[in-house]
Amino acid sequence: MKKNLSAIFFAVAIVIASIVLGNAVINRNRPQGTINVTGLGESNFTSDLVVWEGNFSRESLDLKSAYADLEKDRKLVSEYLISKGIPAEKLIFNAVSTNPKYQQNYANDGRYLGQTFDGYTLNQSLKIESAEVEKVEKISREITELLNQGIAFYSQSPRYYYTELESLKLEMIAKATEDARIRAERIAENSKGDLGDLISANMGIFQITGQNSGEDYSWGGTFNTADKNKTASITMKLIFEVD
């Protein structure tokens, strides 16, 4: 009798162990549920640094006289900009570039007859970096006044930058991460599940576009310098477990 009871208990133990082990295998092989979400962080800001460049030139058959004329122009340009409120130390004049000019000669039948020296072109460029964005912006529009003084000054469009860009980027990452988490929580809630641990987080491309410009995003990142008022954006891709 005792032997029979022992055999029964042993058989029951084997069955229970088989059930427990089977459930463990099933749970181990069950795929882990996940939620993949992308969050967006955006912020509008106004540039606090402007970079403006321009250049002026002189032409002459005599190099010495061309340089003398260019030096007179440089002084007039400096005086003009200083009178407009730009400090002298903000005026950065680059080295003068000198280029000889040649006239190409051809016969009536199209044969090339060589070239003739036609003088020199001297060019000097100017660069201004300033936190006084509105002031420099206004001067760049009014610089054609120098034409009345006989100076052929060619102005480029101002470029606009933001000196607190790294802080702004961190702010955007935080916004994008929070946006992604809210999306994941809503998905889990609608699926009658609970949001679990964060598995991975990947940052997307940081983009800076002009406000209301209709500018396209780039896979490598857009960095707008043409507009004073800009929009910064970044995406965060998060993967969460679902319980």
Short mmCIF file of C-alpha atoms in Angstrom, two decimals:
data_model
loop_
_atom_site.label_atom_id
_atom_site.label_comp_id
_atom_site.label_asym_id
_atom_site.label_seq_id
_atom_site.Cartn_x
_atom_site.Cartn_y
_atom_site.Cartn_z
CA MET A 1 0.00 0.00 0.00
CA LYS A 2 2.78 2.40 0.93
CA LYS A 3 4.58 1.58 -2.29
CA ASN A 4 1.43 2.38 -4.31
CA LEU A 5 0.96 5.76 -2.53
CA SER A 6 4.59 6.67 -3.15
CA ALA A 7 4.22 5.83 -6.80
CA ILE A 8 1.05 8.00 -7.04
CA PHE A 9 2.71 10.96 -5.29
CA PHE A 10 5.74 10.63 -7.55
CA ALA A 11 3.54 10.58 -10.68
CA VAL A 12 1.61 13.67 -9.51
CA ALA A 13 4.90 15.50 -8.84
CA ILE A 14 6.11 14.75 -12.33
CA VAL A 15 2.86 16.09 -13.84
CA ILE A 16 3.03 19.32 -11.79
CA ALA A 17 6.69 19.83 -12.69
CA SER A 18 5.88 19.29 -16.37
CA ILE A 19 3.10 21.89 -16.22
CA VAL A 20 5.32 24.48 -14.51
CA LEU A 21 8.20 23.86 -16.89
CA GLY A 22 5.90 24.03 -19.89
CA ASN A 23 4.48 27.40 -18.82
CA ALA A 24 7.99 28.72 -18.28
CA VAL A 25 8.98 27.75 -21.79
CA ILE A 26 5.83 29.28 -23.23
CA ASN A 27 6.39 32.57 -21.36
CA ARG A 28 10.04 32.66 -22.36
CA ASN A 29 9.20 32.23 -26.04
CA ARG A 30 6.31 34.70 -26.04
CA PRO A 31 7.37 37.83 -27.99
CA GLN A 32 7.78 41.00 -25.92
CA GLY A 33 5.20 43.68 -26.85
CA THR A 34 6.68 47.06 -27.84
CA ILE A 35 5.49 50.51 -28.92
CA ASN A 36 7.48 52.58 -31.40
CA VAL A 37 6.76 56.32 -31.35
CA THR A 38 8.26 59.50 -32.79
CA GLY A 39 8.00 62.77 -30.89
CA LEU A 40 8.49 66.28 -32.22
CA GLY A 41 9.98 69.30 -30.47
CA GLU A 42 9.66 72.78 -32.02
CA SER A 43 10.48 76.33 -30.99
CA ASN A 44 10.39 79.71 -32.70
CA PHE A 45 13.24 82.13 -32.02
CA THR A 46 14.81 85.34 -33.29
CA SER A 47 18.46 85.51 -34.32
CA ASP A 48 20.76 87.49 -32.03
CA LEU A 49 23.81 87.70 -34.31
CA VAL A 50 24.13 89.06 -37.84
CA VAL A 51 27.01 88.64 -40.29
CA TRP A 52 27.11 91.02 -43.24
CA GLU A 53 29.65 91.16 -46.05
CA GLY A 54 30.27 93.40 -49.04
CA ASN A 55 33.03 94.38 -51.41
CA PHE A 56 34.22 97.27 -53.55
CA SER A 57 36.70 97.49 -56.40
CA ARG A 58 38.79 99.76 -58.62
CA GLU A 59 40.21 99.31 -62.12
CA SER A 60 43.19 101.03 -63.72
CA LEU A 61 46.01 100.44 -66.17
CA ASP A 62 48.40 101.53 -63.44
CA LEU A 63 48.57 99.30 -60.37
CA LYS A 64 49.76 102.06 -58.05
CA SER A 65 46.94 104.44 -58.94
CA ALA A 66 44.37 101.66 -58.67
CA TYR A 67 45.58 100.85 -55.16
CA ALA A 68 45.50 104.54 -54.18
CA ASP A 69 41.90 104.86 -55.39
CA LEU A 70 40.92 101.70 -53.53
CA GLU A 71 42.47 103.03 -50.32
CA LYS A 72 40.43 106.24 -50.65
CA ASP A 73 37.30 104.13 -51.05
CA ARG A 74 38.18 102.09 -47.96
CA LYS A 75 38.41 105.25 -45.87
CA LEU A 76 35.09 106.54 -47.18
CA VAL A 77 33.41 103.19 -46.49
CA SER A 78 34.81 103.17 -42.94
CA GLU A 79 33.67 106.74 -42.29
CA TYR A 80 30.21 105.97 -43.61
CA LEU A 81 29.73 102.86 -41.47
CA ILE A 82 31.12 104.52 -38.33
CA SER A 83 28.72 107.44 -38.88
CA LYS A 84 25.90 104.88 -38.90
CA GLY A 85 26.90 103.58 -35.49
CA ILE A 86 29.19 100.64 -36.32
CA PRO A 87 32.31 100.63 -34.06
CA ALA A 88 35.60 100.80 -35.97
CA GLU A 89 36.79 97.54 -34.38
CA LYS A 90 33.82 95.72 -35.93
CA LEU A 91 34.98 96.57 -39.45
CA ILE A 92 37.02 93.66 -40.76
CA PHE A 93 38.70 94.43 -44.09
CA ASN A 94 40.26 91.48 -45.85
CA ALA A 95 43.45 91.66 -47.91
CA VAL A 96 43.23 93.32 -51.29
CA SER A 97 43.02 90.93 -54.22
CA THR A 98 44.75 91.97 -57.46
CA ASN A 99 43.80 90.52 -60.84
CA PRO A 100 45.30 91.52 -64.21
CA LYS A 101 42.83 91.89 -67.06
CA TYR A 102 43.41 90.81 -70.64
CA GLN A 103 41.48 91.45 -73.80
CA GLN A 104 41.16 88.49 -76.16
CA ASN A 105 41.83 89.40 -79.81
CA TYR A 106 40.38 87.66 -82.87
CA ALA A 107 40.70 88.25 -86.61
CA ASN A 108 37.66 88.78 -88.84
CA ASP A 109 37.86 85.15 -89.90
CA GLY A 110 37.77 83.98 -86.29
CA ARG A 111 41.46 83.25 -85.87
CA TYR A 112 42.79 83.86 -82.35
CA LEU A 113 45.41 86.62 -82.36
CA GLY A 114 46.44 86.47 -78.71
CA GLN A 115 45.65 88.76 -75.81
CA THR A 116 46.38 92.35 -74.84
CA PHE A 117 46.95 93.61 -71.31
CA ASP A 118 43.96 95.71 -70.26
CA GLY A 119 44.88 96.87 -66.75
CA TYR A 120 44.23 95.68 -63.18
CA THR A 121 41.14 95.01 -61.07
CA LEU A 122 41.64 95.48 -57.33
CA ASN A 123 38.98 94.19 -54.94
CA GLN A 124 38.57 94.49 -51.19
CA SER A 125 35.91 92.80 -49.08
CA LEU A 126 34.42 93.86 -45.76
CA LYS A 127 32.83 91.77 -43.03
CA ILE A 128 30.83 92.83 -39.97
CA GLU A 129 29.67 90.55 -37.14
CA SER A 130 27.34 92.22 -34.66
CA ALA A 131 24.69 91.58 -32.04
CA GLU A 132 22.94 94.77 -33.19
CA VAL A 133 20.92 92.86 -35.74
CA GLU A 134 18.40 95.55 -36.66
CA LYS A 135 21.07 98.23 -37.07
CA VAL A 136 23.25 96.18 -39.41
CA GLU A 137 20.19 94.97 -41.28
CA LYS A 138 19.17 98.59 -41.94
CA ILE A 139 22.67 99.60 -43.06
CA SER A 140 22.83 96.70 -45.52
CA ARG A 141 19.74 98.14 -47.24
CA GLU A 142 21.02 101.72 -47.25
CA ILE A 143 24.62 101.03 -48.32
CA THR A 144 23.77 102.04 -51.90
CA GLU A 145 24.13 105.62 -50.64
CA LEU A 146 27.86 105.11 -51.23
CA LEU A 147 27.16 105.13 -54.96
CA ASN A 148 26.60 108.89 -54.62
CA GLN A 149 30.24 109.11 -53.52
CA GLY A 150 31.45 107.20 -56.55
CA ILE A 151 32.04 103.92 -54.70
CA ALA A 152 30.86 100.73 -56.40
CA PHE A 153 29.96 98.82 -53.24
CA TYR A 154 28.32 95.43 -53.71
CA SER A 155 26.35 94.24 -50.69
CA GLN A 156 25.56 90.61 -49.90
CA SER A 157 22.44 89.55 -48.03
CA PRO A 158 22.93 89.44 -44.23
CA ARG A 159 23.26 86.03 -42.59
CA TYR A 160 21.50 85.46 -39.26
CA TYR A 161 22.65 83.21 -36.41
CA TYR A 162 21.70 82.36 -32.83
CA THR A 163 24.37 82.22 -30.12
CA GLU A 164 22.30 80.08 -27.70
CA LEU A 165 21.84 77.26 -30.18
CA GLU A 166 23.17 74.47 -27.94
CA SER A 167 20.79 75.37 -25.11
CA LEU A 168 17.93 75.54 -27.59
CA LYS A 169 18.84 72.11 -28.93
CA LEU A 170 18.69 70.58 -25.46
CA GLU A 171 15.31 72.20 -24.95
CA MET A 172 14.07 70.73 -28.23
CA ILE A 173 15.28 67.23 -27.28
CA ALA A 174 13.36 67.45 -24.00
CA LYS A 175 10.20 68.57 -25.79
CA ALA A 176 10.47 65.84 -28.43
CA THR A 177 11.07 63.15 -25.79
CA GLU A 178 8.07 64.28 -23.74
CA ASP A 179 5.90 64.37 -26.86
CA ALA A 180 6.94 60.83 -27.77
CA ARG A 181 6.22 59.54 -24.27
CA ILE A 182 2.73 61.07 -24.26
CA ARG A 183 2.01 59.41 -27.60
CA ALA A 184 3.21 56.05 -26.27
CA GLU A 185 1.09 56.35 -23.12
CA ARG A 186 -2.03 57.05 -25.17
CA ILE A 187 -1.35 54.09 -27.47
CA ALA A 188 -0.84 51.78 -24.49
CA GLU A 189 -3.99 53.09 -22.80
CA ASN A 190 -6.12 52.59 -25.93
CA SER A 191 -4.67 49.07 -26.24
CA LYS A 192 -5.65 48.23 -22.64
CA GLY A 193 -1.99 47.84 -21.72
CA ASP A 194 0.51 49.52 -19.43
CA LEU A 195 3.56 51.35 -20.70
CA GLY A 196 6.75 49.61 -19.60
CA ASP A 197 10.41 50.52 -19.58
CA LEU A 198 12.13 52.53 -22.27
CA ILE A 199 14.11 50.18 -24.52
CA SER A 200 15.86 52.68 -26.81
CA ALA A 201 15.90 56.34 -27.80
CA ASN A 202 17.29 57.76 -31.05
CA MET A 203 17.58 61.43 -31.91
CA GLY A 204 16.58 62.62 -35.35
CA ILE A 205 18.06 65.47 -37.42
CA PHE A 206 18.12 68.97 -35.93
CA GLN A 207 16.50 71.37 -38.39
CA ILE A 208 16.43 75.18 -38.53
CA THR A 209 14.10 76.76 -41.07
CA GLY A 210 12.80 80.25 -41.69
CA GLN A 211 9.43 81.00 -40.11
CA ASN A 212 6.57 80.81 -42.62
CA SER A 213 9.10 80.22 -45.41
CA GLY A 214 7.77 76.91 -46.74
CA GLU A 215 11.36 75.66 -46.62
CA ASP A 216 11.79 71.93 -47.14
CA TYR A 217 13.41 69.71 -44.53
CA SER A 218 16.62 67.93 -45.49
CA TRP A 219 17.71 64.39 -44.60
CA GLY A 220 21.06 65.85 -43.57
CA GLY A 221 19.57 68.75 -41.64
CA THR A 222 18.63 72.27 -42.75
CA PHE A 223 20.46 75.25 -41.25
CA ASN A 224 18.76 78.45 -42.39
CA THR A 225 20.84 81.65 -42.28
CA ALA A 226 18.74 83.79 -44.60
CA ASP A 227 15.88 84.57 -42.19
CA LYS A 228 16.07 86.51 -38.94
CA ASN A 229 13.05 84.71 -37.47
CA LYS A 230 13.46 80.96 -37.47
CA THR A 231 11.92 77.70 -36.28
CA ALA A 232 14.02 74.95 -34.70
CA SER A 233 12.77 71.36 -34.64
CA ILE A 234 14.01 67.90 -33.80
CA THR A 235 12.50 64.41 -33.56
CA MET A 236 13.06 61.63 -31.03
CA LYS A 237 12.28 57.99 -31.80
CA LEU A 238 11.51 55.96 -28.65
CA ILE A 239 10.73 52.25 -28.17
CA PHE A 240 8.88 51.17 -25.00
CA GLU A 241 7.94 47.81 -23.57
CA VAL A 242 4.23 47.13 -23.12
CA ASP A 243 3.01 45.17 -20.12
#
